[in-house]
PDB file of C-alpha atoms in Angstrom:
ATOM      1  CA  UNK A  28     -31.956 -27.193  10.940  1.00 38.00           C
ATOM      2  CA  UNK A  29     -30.231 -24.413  12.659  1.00 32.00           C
ATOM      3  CA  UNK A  30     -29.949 -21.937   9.806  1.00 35.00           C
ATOM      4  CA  UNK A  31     -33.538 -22.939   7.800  1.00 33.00           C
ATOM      5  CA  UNK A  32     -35.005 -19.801   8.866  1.00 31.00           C
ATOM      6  CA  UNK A  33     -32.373 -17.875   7.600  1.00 30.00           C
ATOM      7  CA  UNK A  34     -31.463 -19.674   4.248  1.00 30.00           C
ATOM      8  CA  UNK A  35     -35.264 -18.799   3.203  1.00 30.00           C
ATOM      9  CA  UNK A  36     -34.551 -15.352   3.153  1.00 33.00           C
ATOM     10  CA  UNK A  37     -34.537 -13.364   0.119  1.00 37.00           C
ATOM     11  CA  UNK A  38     -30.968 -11.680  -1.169  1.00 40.00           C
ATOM     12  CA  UNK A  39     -32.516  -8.457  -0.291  1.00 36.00           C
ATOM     13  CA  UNK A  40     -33.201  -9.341   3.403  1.00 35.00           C
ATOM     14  CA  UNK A  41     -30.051 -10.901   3.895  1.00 39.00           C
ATOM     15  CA  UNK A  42     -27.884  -7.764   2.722  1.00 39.00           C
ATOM     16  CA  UNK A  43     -30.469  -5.475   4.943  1.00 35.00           C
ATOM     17  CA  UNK A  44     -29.704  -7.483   8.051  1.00 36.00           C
ATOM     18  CA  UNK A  45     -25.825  -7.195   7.159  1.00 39.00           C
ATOM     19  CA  UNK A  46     -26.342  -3.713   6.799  1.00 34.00           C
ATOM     20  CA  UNK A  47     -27.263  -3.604  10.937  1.00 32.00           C
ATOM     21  CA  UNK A  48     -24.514  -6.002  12.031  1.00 33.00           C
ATOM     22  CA  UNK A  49     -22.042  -4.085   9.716  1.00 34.00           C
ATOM     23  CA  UNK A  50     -19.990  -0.310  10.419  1.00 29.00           C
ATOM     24  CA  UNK A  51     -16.428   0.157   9.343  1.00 32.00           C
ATOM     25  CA  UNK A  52     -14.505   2.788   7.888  1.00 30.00           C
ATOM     26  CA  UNK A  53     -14.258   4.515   4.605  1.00 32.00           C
ATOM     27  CA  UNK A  54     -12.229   2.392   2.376  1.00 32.00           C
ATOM     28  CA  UNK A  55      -9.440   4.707   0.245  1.00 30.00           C
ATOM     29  CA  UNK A  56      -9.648   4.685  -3.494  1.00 32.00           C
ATOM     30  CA  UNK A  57      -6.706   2.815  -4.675  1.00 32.00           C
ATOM     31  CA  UNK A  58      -4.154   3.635  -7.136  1.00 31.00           C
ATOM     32  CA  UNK A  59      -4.030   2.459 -10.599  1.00 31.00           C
ATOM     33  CA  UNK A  60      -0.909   0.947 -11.813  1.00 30.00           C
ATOM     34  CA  UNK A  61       1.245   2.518 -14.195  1.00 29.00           C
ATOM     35  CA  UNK A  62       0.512   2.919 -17.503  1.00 34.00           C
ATOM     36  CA  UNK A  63      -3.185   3.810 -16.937  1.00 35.00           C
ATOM     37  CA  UNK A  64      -4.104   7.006 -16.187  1.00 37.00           C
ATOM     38  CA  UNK A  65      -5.851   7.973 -12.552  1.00 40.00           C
ATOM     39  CA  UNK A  66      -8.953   9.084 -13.186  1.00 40.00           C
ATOM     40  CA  UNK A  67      -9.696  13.194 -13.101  1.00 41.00           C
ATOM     41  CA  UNK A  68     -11.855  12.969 -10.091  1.00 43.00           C
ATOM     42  CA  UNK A  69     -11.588  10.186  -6.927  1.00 43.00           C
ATOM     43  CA  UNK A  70     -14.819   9.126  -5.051  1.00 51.00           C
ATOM     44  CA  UNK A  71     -15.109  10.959  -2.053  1.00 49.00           C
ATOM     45  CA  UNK A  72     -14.843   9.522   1.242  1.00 43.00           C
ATOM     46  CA  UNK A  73     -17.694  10.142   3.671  1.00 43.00           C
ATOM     47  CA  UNK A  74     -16.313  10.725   7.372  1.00 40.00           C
ATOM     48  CA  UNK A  75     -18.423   7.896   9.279  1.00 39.00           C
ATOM     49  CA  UNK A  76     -17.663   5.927  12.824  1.00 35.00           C
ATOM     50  CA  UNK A  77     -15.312   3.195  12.154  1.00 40.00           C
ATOM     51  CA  UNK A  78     -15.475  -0.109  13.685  1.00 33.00           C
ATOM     52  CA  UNK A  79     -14.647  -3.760  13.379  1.00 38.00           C
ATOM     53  CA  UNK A  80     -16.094  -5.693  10.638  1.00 42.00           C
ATOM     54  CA  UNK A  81     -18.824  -8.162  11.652  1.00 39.00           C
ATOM     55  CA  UNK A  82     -20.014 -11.132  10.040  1.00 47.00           C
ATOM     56  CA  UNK A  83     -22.795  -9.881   7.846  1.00 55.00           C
ATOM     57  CA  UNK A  84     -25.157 -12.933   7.762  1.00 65.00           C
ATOM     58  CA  UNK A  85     -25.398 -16.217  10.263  1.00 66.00           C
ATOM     59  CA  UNK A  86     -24.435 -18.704   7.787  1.00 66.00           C
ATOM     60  CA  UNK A  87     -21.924 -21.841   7.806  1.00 67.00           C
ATOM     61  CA  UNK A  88     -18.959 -20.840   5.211  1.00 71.00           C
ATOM     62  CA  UNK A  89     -19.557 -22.660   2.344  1.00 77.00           C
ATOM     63  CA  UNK A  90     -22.608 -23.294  -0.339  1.00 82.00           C
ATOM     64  CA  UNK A  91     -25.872 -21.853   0.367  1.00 83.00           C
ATOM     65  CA  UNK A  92     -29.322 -21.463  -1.038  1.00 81.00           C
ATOM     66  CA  UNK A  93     -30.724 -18.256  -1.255  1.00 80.00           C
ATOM     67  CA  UNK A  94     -33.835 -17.158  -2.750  1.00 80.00           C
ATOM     68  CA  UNK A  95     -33.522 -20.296  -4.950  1.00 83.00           C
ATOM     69  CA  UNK A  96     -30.033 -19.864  -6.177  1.00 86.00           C
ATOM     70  CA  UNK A  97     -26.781 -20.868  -4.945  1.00 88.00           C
ATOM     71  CA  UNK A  98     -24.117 -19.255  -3.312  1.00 90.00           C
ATOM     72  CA  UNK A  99     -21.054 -19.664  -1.771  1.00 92.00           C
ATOM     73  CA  UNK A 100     -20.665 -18.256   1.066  1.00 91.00           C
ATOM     74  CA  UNK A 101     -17.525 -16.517   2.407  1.00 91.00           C
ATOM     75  CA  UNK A 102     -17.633 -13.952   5.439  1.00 90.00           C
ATOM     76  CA  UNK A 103     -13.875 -12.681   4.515  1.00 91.00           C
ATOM     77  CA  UNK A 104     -15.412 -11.092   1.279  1.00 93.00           C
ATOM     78  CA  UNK A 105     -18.031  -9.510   3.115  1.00 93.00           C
ATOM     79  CA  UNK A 106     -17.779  -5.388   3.165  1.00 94.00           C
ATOM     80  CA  UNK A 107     -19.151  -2.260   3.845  1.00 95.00           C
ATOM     81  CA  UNK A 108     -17.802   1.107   2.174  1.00 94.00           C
ATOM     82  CA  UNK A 109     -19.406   4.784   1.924  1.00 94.00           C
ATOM     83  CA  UNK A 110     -18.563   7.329  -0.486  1.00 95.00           C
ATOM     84  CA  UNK A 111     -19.928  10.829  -1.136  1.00 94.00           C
ATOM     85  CA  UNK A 112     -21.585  11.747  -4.737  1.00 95.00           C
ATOM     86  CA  UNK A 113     -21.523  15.440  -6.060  1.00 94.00           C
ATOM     87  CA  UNK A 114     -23.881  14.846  -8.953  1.00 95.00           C
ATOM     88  CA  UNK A 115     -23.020  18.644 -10.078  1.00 94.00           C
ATOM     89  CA  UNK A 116     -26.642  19.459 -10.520  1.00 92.00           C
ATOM     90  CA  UNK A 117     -26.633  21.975  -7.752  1.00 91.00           C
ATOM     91  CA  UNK A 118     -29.525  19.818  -6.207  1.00 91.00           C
ATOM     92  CA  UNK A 119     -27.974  16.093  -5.367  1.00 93.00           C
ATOM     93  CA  UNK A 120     -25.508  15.229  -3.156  1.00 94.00           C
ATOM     94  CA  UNK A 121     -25.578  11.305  -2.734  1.00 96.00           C
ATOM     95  CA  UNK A 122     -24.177   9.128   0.130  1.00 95.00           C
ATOM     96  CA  UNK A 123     -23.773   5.663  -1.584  1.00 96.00           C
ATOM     97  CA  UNK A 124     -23.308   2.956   0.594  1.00 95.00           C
ATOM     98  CA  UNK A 125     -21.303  -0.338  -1.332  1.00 96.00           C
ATOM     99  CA  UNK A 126     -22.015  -3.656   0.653  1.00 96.00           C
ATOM    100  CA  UNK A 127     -21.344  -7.220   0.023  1.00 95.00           C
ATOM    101  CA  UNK A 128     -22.604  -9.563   2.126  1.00 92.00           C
ATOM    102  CA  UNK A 129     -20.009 -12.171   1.017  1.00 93.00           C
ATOM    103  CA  UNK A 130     -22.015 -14.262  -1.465  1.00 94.00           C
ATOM    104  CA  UNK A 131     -20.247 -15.748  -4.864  1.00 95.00           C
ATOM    105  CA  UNK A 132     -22.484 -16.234  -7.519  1.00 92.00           C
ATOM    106  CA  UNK A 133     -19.925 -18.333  -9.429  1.00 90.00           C
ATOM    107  CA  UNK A 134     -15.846 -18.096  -8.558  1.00 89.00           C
ATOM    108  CA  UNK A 135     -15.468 -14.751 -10.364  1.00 92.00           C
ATOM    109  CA  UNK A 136     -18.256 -12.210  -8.534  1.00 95.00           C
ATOM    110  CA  UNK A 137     -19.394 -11.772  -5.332  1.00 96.00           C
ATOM    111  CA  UNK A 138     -22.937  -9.807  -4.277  1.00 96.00           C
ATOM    112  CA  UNK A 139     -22.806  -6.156  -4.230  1.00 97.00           C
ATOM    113  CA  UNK A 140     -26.050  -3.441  -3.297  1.00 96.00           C
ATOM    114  CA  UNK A 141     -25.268   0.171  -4.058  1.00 97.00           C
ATOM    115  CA  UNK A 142     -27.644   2.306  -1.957  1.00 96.00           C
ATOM    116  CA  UNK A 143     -27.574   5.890  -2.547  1.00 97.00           C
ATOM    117  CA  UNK A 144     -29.049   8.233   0.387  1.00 96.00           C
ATOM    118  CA  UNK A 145     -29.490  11.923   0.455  1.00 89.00           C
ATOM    119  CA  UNK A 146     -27.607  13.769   3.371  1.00 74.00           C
ATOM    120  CA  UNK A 147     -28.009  12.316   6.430  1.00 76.00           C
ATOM    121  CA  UNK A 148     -31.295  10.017   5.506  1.00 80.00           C
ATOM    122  CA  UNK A 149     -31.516   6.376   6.579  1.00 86.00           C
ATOM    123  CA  UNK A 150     -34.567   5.672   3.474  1.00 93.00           C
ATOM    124  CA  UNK A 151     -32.574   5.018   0.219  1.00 95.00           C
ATOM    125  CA  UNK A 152     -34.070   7.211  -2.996  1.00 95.00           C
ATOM    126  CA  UNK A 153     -32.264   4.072  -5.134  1.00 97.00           C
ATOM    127  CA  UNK A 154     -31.340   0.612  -4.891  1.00 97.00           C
ATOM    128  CA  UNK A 155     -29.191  -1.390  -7.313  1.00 97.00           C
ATOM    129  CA  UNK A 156     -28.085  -4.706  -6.618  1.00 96.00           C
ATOM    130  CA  UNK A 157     -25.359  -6.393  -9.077  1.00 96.00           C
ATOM    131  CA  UNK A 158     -21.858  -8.001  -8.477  1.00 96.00           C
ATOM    132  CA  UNK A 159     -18.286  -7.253  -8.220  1.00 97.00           C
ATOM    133  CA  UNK A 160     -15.503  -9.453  -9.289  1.00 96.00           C
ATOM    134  CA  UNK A 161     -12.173  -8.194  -6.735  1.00 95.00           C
ATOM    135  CA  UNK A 162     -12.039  -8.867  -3.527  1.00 95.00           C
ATOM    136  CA  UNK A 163     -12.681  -6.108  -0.745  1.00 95.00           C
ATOM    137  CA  UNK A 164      -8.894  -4.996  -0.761  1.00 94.00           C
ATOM    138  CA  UNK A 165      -9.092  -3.888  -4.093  1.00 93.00           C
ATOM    139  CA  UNK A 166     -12.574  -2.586  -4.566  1.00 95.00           C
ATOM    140  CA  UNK A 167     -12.133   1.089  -5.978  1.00 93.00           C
ATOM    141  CA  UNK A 168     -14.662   3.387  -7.152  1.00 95.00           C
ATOM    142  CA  UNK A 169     -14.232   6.645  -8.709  1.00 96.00           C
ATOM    143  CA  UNK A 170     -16.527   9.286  -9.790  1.00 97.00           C
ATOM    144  CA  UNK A 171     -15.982  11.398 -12.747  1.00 97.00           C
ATOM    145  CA  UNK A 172     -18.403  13.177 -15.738  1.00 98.00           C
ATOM    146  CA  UNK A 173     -17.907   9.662 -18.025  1.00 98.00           C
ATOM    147  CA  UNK A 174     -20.039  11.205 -20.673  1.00 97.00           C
ATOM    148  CA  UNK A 175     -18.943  14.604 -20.559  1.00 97.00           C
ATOM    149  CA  UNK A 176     -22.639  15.489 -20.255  1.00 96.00           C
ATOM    150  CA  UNK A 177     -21.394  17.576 -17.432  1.00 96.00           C
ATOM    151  CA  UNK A 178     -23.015  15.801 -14.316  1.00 97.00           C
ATOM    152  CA  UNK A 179     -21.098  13.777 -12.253  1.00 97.00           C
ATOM    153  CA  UNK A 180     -21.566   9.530 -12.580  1.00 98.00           C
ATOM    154  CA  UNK A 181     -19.452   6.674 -11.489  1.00 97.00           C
ATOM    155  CA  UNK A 182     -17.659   3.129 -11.746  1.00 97.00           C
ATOM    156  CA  UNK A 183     -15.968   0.779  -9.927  1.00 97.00           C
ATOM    157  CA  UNK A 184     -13.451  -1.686 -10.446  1.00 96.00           C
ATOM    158  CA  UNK A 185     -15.173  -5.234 -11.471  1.00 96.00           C
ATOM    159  CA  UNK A 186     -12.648  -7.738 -12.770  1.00 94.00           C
ATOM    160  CA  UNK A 187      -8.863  -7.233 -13.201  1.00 90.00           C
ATOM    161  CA  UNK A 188      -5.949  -9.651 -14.640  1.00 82.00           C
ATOM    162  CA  UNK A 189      -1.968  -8.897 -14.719  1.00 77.00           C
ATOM    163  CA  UNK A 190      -2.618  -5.687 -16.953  1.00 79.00           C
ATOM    164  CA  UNK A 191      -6.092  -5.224 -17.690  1.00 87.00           C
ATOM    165  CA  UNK A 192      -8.576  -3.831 -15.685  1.00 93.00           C
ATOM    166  CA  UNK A 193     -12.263  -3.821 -16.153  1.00 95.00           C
ATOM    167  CA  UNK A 194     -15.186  -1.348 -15.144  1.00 97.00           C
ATOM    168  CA  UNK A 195     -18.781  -1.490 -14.297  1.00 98.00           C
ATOM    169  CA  UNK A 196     -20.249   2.079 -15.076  1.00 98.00           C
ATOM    170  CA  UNK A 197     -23.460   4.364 -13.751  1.00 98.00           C
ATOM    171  CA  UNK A 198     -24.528   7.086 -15.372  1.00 98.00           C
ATOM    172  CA  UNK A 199     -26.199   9.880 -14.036  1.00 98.00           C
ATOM    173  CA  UNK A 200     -29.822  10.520 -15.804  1.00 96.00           C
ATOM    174  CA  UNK A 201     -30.714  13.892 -14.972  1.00 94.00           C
ATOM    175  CA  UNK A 202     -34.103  13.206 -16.887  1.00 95.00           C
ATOM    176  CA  UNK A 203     -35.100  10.099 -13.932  1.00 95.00           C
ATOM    177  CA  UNK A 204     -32.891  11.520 -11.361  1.00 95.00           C
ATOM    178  CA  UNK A 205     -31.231   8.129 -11.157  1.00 96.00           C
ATOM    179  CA  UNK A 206     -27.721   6.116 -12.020  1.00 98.00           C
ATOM    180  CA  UNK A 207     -28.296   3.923 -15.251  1.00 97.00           C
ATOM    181  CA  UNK A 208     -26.305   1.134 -15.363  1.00 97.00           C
ATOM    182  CA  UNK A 209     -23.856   1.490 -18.381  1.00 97.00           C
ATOM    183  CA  UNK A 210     -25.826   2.607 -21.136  1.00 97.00           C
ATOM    184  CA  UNK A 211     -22.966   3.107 -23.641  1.00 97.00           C
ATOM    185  CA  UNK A 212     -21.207  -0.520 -23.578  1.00 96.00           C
ATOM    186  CA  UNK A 213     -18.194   1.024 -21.555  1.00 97.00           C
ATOM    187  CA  UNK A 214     -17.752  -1.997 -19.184  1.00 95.00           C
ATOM    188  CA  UNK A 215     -15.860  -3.568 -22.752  1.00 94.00           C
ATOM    189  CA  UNK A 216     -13.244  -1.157 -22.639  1.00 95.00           C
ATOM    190  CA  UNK A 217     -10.212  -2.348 -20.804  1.00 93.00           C
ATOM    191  CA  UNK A 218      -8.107   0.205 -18.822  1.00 93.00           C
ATOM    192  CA  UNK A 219     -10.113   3.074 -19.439  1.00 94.00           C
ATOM    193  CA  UNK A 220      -9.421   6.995 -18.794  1.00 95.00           C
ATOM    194  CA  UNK A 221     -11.795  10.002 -20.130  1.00 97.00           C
ATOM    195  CA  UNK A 222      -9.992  12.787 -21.580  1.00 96.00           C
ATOM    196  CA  UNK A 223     -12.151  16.175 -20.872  1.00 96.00           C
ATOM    197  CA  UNK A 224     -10.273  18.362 -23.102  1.00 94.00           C
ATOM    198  CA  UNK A 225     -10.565  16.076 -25.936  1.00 94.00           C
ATOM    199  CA  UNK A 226     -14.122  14.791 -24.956  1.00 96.00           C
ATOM    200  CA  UNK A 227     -12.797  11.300 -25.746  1.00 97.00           C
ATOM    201  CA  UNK A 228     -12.642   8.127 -23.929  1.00 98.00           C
ATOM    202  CA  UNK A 229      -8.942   6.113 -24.081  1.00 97.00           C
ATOM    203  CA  UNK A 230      -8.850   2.362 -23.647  1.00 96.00           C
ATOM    204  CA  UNK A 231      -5.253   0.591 -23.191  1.00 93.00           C
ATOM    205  CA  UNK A 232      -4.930  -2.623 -23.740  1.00 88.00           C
ATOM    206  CA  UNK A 233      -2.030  -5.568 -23.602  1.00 82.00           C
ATOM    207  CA  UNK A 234      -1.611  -8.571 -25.559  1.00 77.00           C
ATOM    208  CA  UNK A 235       1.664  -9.524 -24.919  1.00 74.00           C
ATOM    209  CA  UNK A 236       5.000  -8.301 -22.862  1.00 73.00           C
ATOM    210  CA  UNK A 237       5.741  -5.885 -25.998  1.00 78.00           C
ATOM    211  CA  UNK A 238       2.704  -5.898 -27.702  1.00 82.00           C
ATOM    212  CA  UNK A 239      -0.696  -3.772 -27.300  1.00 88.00           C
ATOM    213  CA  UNK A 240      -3.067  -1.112 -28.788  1.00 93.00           C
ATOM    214  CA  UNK A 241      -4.264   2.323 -27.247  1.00 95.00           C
ATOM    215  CA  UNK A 242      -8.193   3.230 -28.807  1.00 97.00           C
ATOM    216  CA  UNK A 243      -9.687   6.146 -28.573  1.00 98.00           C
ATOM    217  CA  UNK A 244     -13.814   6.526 -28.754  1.00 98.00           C
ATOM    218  CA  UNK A 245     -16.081   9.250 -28.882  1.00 98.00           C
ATOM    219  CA  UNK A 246     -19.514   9.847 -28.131  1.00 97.00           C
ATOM    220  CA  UNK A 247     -21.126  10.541 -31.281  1.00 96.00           C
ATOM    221  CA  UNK A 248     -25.523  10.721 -31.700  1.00 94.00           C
ATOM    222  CA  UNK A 249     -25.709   9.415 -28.319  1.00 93.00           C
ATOM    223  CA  UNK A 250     -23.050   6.042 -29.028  1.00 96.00           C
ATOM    224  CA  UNK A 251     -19.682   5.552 -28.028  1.00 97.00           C
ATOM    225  CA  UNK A 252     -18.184   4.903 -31.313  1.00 97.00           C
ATOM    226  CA  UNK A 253     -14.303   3.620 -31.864  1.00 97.00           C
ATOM    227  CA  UNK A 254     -12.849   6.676 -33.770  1.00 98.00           C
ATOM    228  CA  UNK A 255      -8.915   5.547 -33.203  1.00 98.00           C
ATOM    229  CA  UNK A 256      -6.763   2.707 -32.987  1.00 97.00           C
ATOM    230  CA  UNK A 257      -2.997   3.004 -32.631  1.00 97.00           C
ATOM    231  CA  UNK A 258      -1.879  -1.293 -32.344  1.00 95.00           C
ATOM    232  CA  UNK A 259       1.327  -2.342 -32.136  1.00 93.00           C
ATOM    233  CA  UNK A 260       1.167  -6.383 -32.364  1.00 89.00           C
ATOM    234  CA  UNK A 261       3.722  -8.612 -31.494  1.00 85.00           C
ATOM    235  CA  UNK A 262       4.507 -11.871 -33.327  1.00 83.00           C
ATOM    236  CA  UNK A 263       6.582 -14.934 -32.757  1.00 79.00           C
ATOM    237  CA  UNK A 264       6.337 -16.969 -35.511  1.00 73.00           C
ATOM    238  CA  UNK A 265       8.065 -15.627 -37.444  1.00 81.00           C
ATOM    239  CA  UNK A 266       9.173 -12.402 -35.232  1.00 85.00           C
ATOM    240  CA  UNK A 267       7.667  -9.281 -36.092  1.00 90.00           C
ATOM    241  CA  UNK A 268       6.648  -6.091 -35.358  1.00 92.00           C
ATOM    242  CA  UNK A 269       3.853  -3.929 -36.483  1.00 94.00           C
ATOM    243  CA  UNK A 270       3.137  -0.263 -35.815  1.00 95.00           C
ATOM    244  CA  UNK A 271      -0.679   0.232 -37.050  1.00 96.00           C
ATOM    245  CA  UNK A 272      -2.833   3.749 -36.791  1.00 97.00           C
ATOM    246  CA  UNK A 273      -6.282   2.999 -38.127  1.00 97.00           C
ATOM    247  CA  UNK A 274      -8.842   6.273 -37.820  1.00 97.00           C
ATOM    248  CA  UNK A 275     -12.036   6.815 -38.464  1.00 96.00           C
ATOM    249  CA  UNK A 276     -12.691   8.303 -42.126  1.00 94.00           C
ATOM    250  CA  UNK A 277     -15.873   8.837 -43.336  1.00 92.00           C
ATOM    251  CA  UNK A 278     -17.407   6.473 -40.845  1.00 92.00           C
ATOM    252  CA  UNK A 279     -15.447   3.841 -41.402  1.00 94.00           C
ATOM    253  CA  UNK A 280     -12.481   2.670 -39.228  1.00 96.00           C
ATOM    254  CA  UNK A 281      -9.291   2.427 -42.446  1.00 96.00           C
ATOM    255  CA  UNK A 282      -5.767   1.703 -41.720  1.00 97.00           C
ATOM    256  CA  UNK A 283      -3.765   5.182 -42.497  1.00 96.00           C
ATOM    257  CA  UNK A 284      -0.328   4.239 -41.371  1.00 96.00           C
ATOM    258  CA  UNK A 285       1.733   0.927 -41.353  1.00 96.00           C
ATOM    259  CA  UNK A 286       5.384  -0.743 -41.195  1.00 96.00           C
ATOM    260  CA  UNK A 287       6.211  -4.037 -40.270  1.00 94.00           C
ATOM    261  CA  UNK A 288       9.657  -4.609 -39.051  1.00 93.00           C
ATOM    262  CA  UNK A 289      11.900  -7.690 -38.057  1.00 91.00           C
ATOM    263  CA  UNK A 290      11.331  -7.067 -34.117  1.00 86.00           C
ATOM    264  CA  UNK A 291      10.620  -3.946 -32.429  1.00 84.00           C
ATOM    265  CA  UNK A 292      14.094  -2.133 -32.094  1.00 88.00           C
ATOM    266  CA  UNK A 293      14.517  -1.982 -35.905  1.00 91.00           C
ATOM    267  CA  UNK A 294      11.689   1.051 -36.398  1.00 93.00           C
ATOM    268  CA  UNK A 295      13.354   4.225 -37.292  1.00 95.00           C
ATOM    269  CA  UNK A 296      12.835   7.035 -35.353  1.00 95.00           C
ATOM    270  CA  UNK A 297      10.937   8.613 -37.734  1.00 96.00           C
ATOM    271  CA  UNK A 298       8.500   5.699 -37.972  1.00 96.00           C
ATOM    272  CA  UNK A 299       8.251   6.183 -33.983  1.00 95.00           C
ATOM    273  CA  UNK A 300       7.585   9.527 -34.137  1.00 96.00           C
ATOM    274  CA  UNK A 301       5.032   9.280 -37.108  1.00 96.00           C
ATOM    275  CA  UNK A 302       2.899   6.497 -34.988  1.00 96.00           C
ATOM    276  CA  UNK A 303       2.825   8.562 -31.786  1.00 95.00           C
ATOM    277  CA  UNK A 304       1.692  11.674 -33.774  1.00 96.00           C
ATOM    278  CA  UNK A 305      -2.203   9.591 -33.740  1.00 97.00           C
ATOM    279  CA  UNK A 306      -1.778   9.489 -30.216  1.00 95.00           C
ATOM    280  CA  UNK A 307      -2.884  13.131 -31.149  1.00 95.00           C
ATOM    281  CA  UNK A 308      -6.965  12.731 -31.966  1.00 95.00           C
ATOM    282  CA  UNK A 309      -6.153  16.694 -33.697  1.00 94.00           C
ATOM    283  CA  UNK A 310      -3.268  15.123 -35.993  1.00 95.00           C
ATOM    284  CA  UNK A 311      -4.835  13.634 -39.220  1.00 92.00           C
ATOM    285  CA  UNK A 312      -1.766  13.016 -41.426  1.00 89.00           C
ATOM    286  CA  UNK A 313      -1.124  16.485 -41.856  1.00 75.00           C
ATOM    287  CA  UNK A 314       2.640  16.864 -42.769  1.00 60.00           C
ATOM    288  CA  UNK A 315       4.531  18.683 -40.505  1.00 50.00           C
ATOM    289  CA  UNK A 316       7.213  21.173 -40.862  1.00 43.00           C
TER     290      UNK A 316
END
């Protein structure tokens, strides 16, 4: 058979050979979409000789053994993106190469290796290989101090709907001097953004056209721990609206303001401003003047 040779190769000698036949340009981070917050601090694009995409592997489109597991196989998806890590340690600066060689492990991920090089080195000092779920045209990856540890880690966008995105996080261990995959259970959080003055990590989140709930977590004895929730559910039957703070007293999460209305236009403005005072992580219920 004309491809038996090559469908016996392991997943990590496949992506190596697409690594030769592949060189293009530096994709762009792309934009988030409005509410969500851009990140503080975009990935930064490494200046490299671009080219035409090539196929990455010699294989018929379609369903493929590999290694003992099955793929399918699409050359579109294939890619091949640099970006430049400041790890903030005064000591590594990281090349990290993302490539795909265009394999889907089921409909909703394709193959991804993240190889991280120092300067202009061809030997990677760390190999991860794990999946994405977007297509090349909207891969994004930013880096940004996730933990506020203050050394510099990363993510990149895995899986996104029609308003919620999802992200698959690395955090930068200064003890291993290496990216640990999500050690905190961030890749829950849906449309995240890391506030640095408030040391505090915000996760959006919509249910319905008018309904949704902002959270707020903090890292507390090493865990991310839910320490907000301002909800404002939507129901149809019967019609209702809810505006909901719950906060974090004592160590337990306890419901500290609510009003339930007929639909959503029938909340006084004092009620409005009341439930956008716990956007505030400072503002406890104190009454104001």
């Amino acid at each position: 058979m004309k491809h038996e040779g090559v469908l016996r190769m392991n997943r990590k000698r496949c992506l190596a050979a697409g690594l030769a036949l592949l060189l293009c340009g530096c994709q762009t981070v792309g934009e988030r979409g409005s509410p969500v917050p851009e990140p503080a601090l975009s990935a930064e694009s490494a200046t490299f000789p671009a080219s035409e995409p090539a196929s990455m592997l010699d294989l018929p489109d379609g369903a493929v053994s590999l290694d003992g597991k099955e793929y399918h196989y699409n050359p579109d998806s294939a890619s091949h993106d640099t970006y430049g890590i400041h790890v903030g340690d005064g000591e590594h600066v990281f090349r990290l190469e993302a490539v795909s060689a265009g394999l889907w492990a089921n409909e909703f991920c394709r193959d991804l290796t993240l190889s991280f090089y120092e300067e202009e080195g061809r030997t990677p000092l760390q190999v991860i290989e794990t999946d994405v779920g977007v297509w090349p045209q909207s891969f994004e990856l930013c880096v940004e101090d996730i933990d506020f540890d203050g050394y510099m880690d990363f993510y990149y966008l895995y899986s996104q709907g029609t308003h919620n995105r999802y992200y698959s996080y690395y955090v930068w261990d200064k003890e291993t001097e290496q990216f640990i995959h999500d050690p905190y259970g961030l890749r829950e959080l849906e449309n995240p953004s890391f506030d640095h003055e408030m040391n505090a990590v915000e996760s959006w989140y919509r249910t319905s056209i008018w309904g949704g709930s902002f959270s707020w977590y903090r890292y507390i004895d090493g865990e991310l721990t839910l320490v907000r929730v301002c909800a404002y559910p939507y129901e149809h039957a019967p019609e209702s609206a809810t505006l909901r703070v719950k906060d974090l007293v004592d160590g337990e999460l306890k419901t500290v303001f609510e009003v339930t209305r007929p639909s959503d236009t029938e909340f006084t403005e004092a009620e409005n401003q009341e439930f956008k005072r716990w956007y505030d992580l400072n503002y406890h219920g104190e009454e104001t003047p």
